[in-house]
Coordinates of N, CA and C in Angstrom, one line a residue:
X1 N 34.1 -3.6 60.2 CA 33.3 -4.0 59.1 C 33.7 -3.2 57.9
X2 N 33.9 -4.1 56.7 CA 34.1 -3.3 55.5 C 33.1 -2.7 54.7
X3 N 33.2 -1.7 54.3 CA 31.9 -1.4 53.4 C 32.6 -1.2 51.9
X4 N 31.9 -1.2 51.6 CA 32.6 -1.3 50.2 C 31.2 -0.4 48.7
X5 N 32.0 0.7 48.4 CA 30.6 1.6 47.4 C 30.2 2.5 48.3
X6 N 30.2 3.7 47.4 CA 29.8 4.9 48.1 C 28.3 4.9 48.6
X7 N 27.3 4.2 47.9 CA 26.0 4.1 48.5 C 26.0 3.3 49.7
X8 N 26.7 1.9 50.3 CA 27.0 1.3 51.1 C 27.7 1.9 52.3
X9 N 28.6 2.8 52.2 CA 29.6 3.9 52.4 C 28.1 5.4 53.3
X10 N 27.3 5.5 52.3 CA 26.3 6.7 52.9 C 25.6 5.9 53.4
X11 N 24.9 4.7 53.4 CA 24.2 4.2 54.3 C 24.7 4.0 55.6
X12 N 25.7 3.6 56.0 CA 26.4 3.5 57.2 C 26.8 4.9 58.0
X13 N 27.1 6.0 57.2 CA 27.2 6.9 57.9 C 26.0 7.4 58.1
X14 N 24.9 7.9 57.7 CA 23.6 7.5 58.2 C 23.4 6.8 59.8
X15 N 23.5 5.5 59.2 CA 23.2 4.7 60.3 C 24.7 5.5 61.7
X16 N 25.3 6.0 61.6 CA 26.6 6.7 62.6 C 25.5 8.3 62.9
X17 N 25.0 8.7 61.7 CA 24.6 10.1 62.6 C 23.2 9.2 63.6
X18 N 22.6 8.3 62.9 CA 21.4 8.3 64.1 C 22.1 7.5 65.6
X19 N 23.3 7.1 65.7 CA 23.6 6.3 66.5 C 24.1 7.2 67.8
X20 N 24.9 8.8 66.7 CA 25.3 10.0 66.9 C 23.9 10.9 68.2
X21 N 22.9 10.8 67.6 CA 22.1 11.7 67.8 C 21.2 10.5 69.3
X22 N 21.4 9.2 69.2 CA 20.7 8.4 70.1 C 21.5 8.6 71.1
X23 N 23.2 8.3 71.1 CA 24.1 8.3 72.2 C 24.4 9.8 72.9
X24 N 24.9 10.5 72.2 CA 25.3 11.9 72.1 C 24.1 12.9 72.1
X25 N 22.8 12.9 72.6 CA 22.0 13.6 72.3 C 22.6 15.2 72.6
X26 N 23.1 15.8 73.7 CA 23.1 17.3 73.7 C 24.1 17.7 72.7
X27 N 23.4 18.6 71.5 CA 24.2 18.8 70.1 C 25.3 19.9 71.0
X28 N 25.4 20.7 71.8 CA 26.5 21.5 71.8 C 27.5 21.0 72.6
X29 N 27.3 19.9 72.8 CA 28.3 19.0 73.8 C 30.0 19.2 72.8
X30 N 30.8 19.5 73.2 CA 32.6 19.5 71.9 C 32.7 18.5 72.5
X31 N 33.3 18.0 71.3 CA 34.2 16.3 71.1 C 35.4 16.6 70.1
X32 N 36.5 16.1 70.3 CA 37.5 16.0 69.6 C 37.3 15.1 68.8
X33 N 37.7 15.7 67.5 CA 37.9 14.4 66.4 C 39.1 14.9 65.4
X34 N 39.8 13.7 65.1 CA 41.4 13.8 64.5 C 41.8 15.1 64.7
X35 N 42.3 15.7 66.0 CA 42.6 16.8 66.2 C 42.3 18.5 66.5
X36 N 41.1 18.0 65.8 CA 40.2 19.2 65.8 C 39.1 19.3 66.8
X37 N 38.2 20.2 67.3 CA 37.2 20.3 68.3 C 35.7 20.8 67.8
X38 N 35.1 20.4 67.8 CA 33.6 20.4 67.0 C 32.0 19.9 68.3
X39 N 31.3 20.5 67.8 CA 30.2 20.4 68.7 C 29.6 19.1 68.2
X40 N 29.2 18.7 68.8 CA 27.9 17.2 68.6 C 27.3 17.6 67.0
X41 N 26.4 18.9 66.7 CA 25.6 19.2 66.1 C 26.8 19.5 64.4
X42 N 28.1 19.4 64.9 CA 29.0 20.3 63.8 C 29.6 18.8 63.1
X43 N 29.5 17.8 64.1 CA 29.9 16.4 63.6 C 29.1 15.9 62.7
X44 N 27.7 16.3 63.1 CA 26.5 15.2 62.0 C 26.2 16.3 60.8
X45 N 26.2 17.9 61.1 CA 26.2 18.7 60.1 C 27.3 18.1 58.9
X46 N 28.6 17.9 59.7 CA 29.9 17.4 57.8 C 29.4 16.0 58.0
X47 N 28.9 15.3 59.0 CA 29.1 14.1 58.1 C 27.5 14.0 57.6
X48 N 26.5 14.5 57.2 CA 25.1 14.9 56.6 C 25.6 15.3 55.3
X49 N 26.8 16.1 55.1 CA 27.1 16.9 53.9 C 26.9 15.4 52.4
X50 N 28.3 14.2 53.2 CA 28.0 13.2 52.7 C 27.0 12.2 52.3
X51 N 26.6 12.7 53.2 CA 25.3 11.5 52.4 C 24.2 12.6 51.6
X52 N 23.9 13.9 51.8 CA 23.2 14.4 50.8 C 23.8 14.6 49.5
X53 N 25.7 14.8 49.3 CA 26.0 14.7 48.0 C 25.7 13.5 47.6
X54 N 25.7 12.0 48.3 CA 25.5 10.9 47.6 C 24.2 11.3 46.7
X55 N 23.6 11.4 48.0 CA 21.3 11.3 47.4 C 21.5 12.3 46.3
X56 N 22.2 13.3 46.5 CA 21.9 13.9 45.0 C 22.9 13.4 44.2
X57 N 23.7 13.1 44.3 CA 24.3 12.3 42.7 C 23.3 10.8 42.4
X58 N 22.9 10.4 43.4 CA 22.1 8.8 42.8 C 21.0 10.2 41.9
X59 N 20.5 10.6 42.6 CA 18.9 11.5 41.5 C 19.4 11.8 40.3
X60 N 20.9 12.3 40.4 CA 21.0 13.1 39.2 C 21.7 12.3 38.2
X61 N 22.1 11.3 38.3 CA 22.3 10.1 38.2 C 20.9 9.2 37.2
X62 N 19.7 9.2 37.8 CA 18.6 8.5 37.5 C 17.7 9.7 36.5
X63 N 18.2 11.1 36.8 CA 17.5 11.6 35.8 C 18.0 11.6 34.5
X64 N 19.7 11.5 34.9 CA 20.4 11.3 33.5 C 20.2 10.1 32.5
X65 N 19.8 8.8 33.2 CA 19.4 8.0 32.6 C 18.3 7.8 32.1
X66 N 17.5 8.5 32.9 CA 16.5 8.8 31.6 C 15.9 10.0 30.7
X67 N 16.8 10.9 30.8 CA 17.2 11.6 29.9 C 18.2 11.3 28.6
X68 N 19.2 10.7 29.0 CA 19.7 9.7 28.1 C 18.7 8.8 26.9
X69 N 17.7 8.0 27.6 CA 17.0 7.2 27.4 C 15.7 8.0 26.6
X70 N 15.4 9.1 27.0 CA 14.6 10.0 26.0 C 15.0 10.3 24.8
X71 N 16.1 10.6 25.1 CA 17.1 11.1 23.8 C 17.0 9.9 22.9
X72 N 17.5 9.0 23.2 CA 17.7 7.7 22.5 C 16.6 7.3 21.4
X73 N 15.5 7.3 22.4 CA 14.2 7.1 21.6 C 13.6 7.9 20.8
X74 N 14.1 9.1 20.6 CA 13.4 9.9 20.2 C 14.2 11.0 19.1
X75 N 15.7 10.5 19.4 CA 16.8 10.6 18.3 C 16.5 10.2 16.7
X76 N 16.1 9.1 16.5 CA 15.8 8.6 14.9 C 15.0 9.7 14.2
X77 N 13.6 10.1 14.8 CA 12.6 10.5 14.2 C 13.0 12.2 14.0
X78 N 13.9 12.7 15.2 CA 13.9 13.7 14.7 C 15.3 14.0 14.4
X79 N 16.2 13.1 14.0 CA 17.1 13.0 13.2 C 16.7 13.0 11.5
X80 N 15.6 12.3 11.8 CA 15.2 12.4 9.9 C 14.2 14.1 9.7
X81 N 13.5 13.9 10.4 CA 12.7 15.7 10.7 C 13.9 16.8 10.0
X82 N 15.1 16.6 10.8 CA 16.1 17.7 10.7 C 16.9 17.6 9.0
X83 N 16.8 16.3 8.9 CA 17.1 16.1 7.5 C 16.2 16.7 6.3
X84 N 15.5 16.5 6.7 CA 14.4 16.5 5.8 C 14.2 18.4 5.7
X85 N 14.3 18.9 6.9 CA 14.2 20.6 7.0 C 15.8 20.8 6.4
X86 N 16.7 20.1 6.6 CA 17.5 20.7 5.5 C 17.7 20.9 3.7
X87 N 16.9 19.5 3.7 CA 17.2 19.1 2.6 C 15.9 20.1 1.8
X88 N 14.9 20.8 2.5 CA 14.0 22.3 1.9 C 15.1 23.2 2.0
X89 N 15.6 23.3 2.9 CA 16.8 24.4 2.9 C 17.5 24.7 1.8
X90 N 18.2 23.7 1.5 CA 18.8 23.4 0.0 C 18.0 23.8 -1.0
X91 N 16.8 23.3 -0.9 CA 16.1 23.7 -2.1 C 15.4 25.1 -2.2
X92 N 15.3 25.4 -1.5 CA 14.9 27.1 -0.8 C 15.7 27.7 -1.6
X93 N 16.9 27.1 -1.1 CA 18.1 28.6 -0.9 C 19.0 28.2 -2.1
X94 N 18.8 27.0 -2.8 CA 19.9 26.4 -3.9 C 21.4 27.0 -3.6
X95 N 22.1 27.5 -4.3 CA 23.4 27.2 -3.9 C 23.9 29.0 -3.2
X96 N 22.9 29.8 -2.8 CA 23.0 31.1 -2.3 C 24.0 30.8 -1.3
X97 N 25.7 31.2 -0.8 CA 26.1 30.8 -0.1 C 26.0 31.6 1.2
X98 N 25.9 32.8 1.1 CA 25.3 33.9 2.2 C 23.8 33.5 3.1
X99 N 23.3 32.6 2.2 CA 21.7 31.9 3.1 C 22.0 30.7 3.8
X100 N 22.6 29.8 3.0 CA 23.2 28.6 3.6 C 23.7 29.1 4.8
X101 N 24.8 29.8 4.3 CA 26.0 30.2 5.8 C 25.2 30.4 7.5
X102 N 23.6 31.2 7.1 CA 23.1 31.8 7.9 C 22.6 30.3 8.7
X103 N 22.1 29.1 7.6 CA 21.8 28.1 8.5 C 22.7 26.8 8.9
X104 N 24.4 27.4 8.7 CA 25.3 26.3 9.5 C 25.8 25.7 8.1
X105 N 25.4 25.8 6.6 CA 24.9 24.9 6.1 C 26.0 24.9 4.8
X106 N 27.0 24.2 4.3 CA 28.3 24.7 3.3 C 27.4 24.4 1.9
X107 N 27.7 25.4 0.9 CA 27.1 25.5 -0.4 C 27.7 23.5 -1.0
X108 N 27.2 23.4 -1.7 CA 27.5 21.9 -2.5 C 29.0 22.5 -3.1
X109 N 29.6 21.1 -2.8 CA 31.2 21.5 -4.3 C 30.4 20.8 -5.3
X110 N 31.1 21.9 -5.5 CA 31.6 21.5 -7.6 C 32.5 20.9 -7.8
X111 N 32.7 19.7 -8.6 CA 33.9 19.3 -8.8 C 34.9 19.6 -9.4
X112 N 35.6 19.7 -9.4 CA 37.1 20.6 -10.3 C 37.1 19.5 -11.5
X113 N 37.3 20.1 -12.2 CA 37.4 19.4 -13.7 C 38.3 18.9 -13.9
X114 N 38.5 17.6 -14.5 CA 39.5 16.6 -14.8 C 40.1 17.0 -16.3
X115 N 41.4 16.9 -15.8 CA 42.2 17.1 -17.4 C 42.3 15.7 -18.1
X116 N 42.5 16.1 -19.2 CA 42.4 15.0 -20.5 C 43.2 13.7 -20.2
X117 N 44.3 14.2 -19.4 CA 45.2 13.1 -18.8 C 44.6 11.9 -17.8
X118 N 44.1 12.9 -16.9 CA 42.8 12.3 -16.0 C 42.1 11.4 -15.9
X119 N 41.1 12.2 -17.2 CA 39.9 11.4 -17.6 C 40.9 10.0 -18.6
X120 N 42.1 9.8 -19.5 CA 42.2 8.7 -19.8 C 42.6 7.6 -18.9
X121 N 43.3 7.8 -17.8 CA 44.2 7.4 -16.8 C 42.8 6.6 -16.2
X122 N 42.0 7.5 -16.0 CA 40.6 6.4 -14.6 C 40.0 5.7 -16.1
X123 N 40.0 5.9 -17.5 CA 39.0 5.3 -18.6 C 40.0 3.9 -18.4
X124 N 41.1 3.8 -18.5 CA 42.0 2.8 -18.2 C 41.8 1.9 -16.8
X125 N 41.6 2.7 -16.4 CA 41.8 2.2 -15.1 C 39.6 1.2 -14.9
X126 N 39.1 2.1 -15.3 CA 38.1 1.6 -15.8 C 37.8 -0.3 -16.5
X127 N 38.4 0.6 -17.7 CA 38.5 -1.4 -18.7 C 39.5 -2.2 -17.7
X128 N 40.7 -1.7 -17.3 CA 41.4 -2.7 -16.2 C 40.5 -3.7 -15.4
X129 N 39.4 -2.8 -14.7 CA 39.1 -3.6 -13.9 C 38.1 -4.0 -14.3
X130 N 37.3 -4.0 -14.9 CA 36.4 -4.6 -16.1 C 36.9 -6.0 -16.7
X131 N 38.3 -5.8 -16.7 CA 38.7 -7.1 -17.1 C 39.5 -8.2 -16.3
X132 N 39.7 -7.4 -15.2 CA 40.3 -8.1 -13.8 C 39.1 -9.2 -13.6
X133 N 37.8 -8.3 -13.6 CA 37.0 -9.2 -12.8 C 36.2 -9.8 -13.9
X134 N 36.2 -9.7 -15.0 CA 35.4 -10.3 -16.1 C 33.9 -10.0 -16.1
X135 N 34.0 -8.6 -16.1 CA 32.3 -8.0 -16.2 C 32.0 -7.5 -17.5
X136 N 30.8 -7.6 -17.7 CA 30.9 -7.5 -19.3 C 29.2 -6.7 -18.9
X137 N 28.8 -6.4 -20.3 CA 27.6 -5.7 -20.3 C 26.2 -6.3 -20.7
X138 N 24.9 -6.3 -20.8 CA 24.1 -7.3 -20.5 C 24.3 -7.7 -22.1
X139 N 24.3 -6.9 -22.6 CA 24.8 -6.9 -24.7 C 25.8 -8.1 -24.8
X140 N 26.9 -7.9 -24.2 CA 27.7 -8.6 -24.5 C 27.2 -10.0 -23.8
X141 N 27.3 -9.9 -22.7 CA 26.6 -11.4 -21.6 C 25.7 -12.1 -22.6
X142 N 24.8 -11.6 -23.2 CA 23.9 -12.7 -24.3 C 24.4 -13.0 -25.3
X143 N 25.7 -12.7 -25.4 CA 26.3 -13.6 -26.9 C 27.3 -14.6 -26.4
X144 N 27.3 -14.5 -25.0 CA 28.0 -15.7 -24.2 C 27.8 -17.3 -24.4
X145 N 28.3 -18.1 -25.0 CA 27.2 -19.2 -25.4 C 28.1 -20.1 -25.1
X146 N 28.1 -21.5 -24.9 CA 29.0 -22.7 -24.2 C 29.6 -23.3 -25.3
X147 N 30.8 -23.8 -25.2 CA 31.9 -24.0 -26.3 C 31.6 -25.4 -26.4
X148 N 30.9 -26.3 -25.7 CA 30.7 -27.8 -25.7 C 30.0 -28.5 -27.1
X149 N 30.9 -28.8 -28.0 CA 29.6 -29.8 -28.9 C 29.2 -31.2 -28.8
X150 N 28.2 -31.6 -28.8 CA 27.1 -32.6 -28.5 C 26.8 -32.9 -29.5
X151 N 26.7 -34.3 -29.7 CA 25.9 -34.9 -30.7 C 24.7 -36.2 -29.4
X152 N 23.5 -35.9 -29.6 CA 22.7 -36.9 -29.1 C 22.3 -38.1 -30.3
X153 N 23.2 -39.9 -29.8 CA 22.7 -40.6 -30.3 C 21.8 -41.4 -29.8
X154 N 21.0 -41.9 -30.6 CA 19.5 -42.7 -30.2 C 19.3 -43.9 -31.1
X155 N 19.4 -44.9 -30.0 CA 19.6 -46.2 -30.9 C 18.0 -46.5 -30.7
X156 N 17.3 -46.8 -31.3 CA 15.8 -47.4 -31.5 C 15.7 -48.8 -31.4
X157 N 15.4 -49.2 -30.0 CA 14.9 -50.7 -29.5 C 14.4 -51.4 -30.6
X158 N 14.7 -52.7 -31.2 CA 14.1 -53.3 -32.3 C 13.3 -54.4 -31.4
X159 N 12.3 -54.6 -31.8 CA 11.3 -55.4 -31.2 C 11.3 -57.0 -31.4
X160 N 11.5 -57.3 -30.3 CA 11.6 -59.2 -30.8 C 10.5 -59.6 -32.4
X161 N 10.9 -59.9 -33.0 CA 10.1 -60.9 -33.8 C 9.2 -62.3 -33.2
X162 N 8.4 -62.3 -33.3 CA 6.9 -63.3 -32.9 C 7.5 -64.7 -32.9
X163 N 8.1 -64.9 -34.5 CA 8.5 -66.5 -34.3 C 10.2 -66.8 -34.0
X164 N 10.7 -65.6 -33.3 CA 11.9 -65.9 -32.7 C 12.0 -67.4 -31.6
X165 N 12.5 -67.9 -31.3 CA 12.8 -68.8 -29.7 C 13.3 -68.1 -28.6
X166 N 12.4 -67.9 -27.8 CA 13.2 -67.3 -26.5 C 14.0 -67.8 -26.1
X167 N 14.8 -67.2 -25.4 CA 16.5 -67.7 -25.2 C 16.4 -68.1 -24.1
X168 N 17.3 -69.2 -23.2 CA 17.0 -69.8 -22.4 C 17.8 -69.1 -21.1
X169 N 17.5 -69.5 -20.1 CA 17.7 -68.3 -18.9 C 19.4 -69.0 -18.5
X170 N 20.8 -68.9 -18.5 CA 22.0 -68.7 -18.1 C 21.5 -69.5 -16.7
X171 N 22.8 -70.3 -16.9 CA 22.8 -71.2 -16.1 C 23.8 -70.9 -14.6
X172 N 23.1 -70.9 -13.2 CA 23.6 -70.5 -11.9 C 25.4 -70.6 -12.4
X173 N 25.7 -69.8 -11.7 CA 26.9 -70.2 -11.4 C 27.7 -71.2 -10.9
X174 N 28.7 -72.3 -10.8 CA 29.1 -73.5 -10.4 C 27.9 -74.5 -11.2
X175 N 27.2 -74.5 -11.9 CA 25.9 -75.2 -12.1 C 26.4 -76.3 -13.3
X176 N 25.6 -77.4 -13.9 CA 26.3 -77.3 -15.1 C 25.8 -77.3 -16.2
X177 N 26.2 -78.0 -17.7 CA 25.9 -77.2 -18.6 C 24.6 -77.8 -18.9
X178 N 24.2 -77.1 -19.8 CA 22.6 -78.1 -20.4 C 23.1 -79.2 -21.6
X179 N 22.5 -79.7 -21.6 CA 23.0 -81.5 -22.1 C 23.1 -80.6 -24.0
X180 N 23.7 -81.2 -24.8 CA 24.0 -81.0 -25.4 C 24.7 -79.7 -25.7
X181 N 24.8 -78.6 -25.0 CA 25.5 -77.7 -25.3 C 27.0 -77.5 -25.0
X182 N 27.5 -76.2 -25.4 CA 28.8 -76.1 -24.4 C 28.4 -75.7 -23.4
X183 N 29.9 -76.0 -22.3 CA 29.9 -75.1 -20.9 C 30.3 -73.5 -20.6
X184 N 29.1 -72.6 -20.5 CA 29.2 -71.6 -20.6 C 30.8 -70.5 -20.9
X185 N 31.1 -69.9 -21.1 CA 32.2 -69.1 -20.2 C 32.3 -68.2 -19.5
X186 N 33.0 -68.1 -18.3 CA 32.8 -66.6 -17.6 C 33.0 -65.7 -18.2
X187 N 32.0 -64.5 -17.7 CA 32.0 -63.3 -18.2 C 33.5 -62.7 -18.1
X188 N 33.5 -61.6 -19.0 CA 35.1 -60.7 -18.8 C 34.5 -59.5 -17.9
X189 N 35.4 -59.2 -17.0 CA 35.3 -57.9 -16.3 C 35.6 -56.8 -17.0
X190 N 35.1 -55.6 -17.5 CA 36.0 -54.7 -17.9 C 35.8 -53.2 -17.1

């Protein structure tokens, strides 16, 4: 039979020492095994070793995971705690570097001062990209105004007159004309 996994692996040897101890009962009885000579009791003693390192690696195993799992949950809050006791530190001790040192903790840099060359080089480099992407300032943005000119024309409906003659309704299509008049003409497509 195959077994397969160390925990499937210690179960079976288990189940071999009690089979050990059912068949084999007098422990000082010697048996040969792969060459060597060992008592009944010296067989189940090494093969016992195995299966107690299993049981303690599963425990220690299961405590780790929830030690793990303590940690985890309980990481955020006193991750901010410890921030928060540094960031008194800082203020405690401002830039004392001999106080800091004592709590792990590197004084703030200063920044090294930029030469004239420097400062025009990023002021360039600044408007560059100001103008790459067409950002402008809220000043400028309000005099932004649309280049489109419009004229709105409005023609004013003139209202039939009273003693006009209503016009007579266009005659079906294929239909024909009305007696005295001409025969319509088709409309133009345009």
């Amino acid at each position: 039979m195959t077994i397969k996994g160390k925990n499937a692996k210690a179960a079976q040897v288990t189940n071999i020492i009690t089979g050990t101890r059912k068949r084999l009962p007098n422990g000082n009885q010697v048996i040969t095994i792969g060459g060597g000579t060992f008592t009944v009791d010296q067989a189940v003693a090494k093969m016992q070793i195995f299966v107690t390192n299993r049981d303690d690696v599963e425990t220690a195993q299961a405590a780790a995971t929830v030690a793990v799992a303590a940690e985890r949950a309980q990481a955020p809050s006193l991750l901010a705690f410890i921030a928060a006791f540094v960031t008194f530190v800082r203020l405690t001790f401002d830039n004392a570097a001999d106080a800091l040192a004592d709590f792990d903790l590197a004084p703030p840099k200063v920044p090294a001062p930029m030469t004239a060359e420097a400062k025009a080089v990023a002021a360039a480099k600044r408007l560059a990209t100001r103008a790459a992407r067409g950002t402008t300032s809220a000043k400028a943005k309000k005099n932004v105004k649309g280049n489109i000119t419009a004229k709105l024309v409005v023609t004013p409906a003139t209202p039939a007159s009273p003693d006009a003659p209503a016009a007579a309704p266009a005659p079906a299509a294929g239909g024909t004309a009305p007696s005295g008049g001409t025969p319509p003409t088709p409309a133009a497509h345009s």
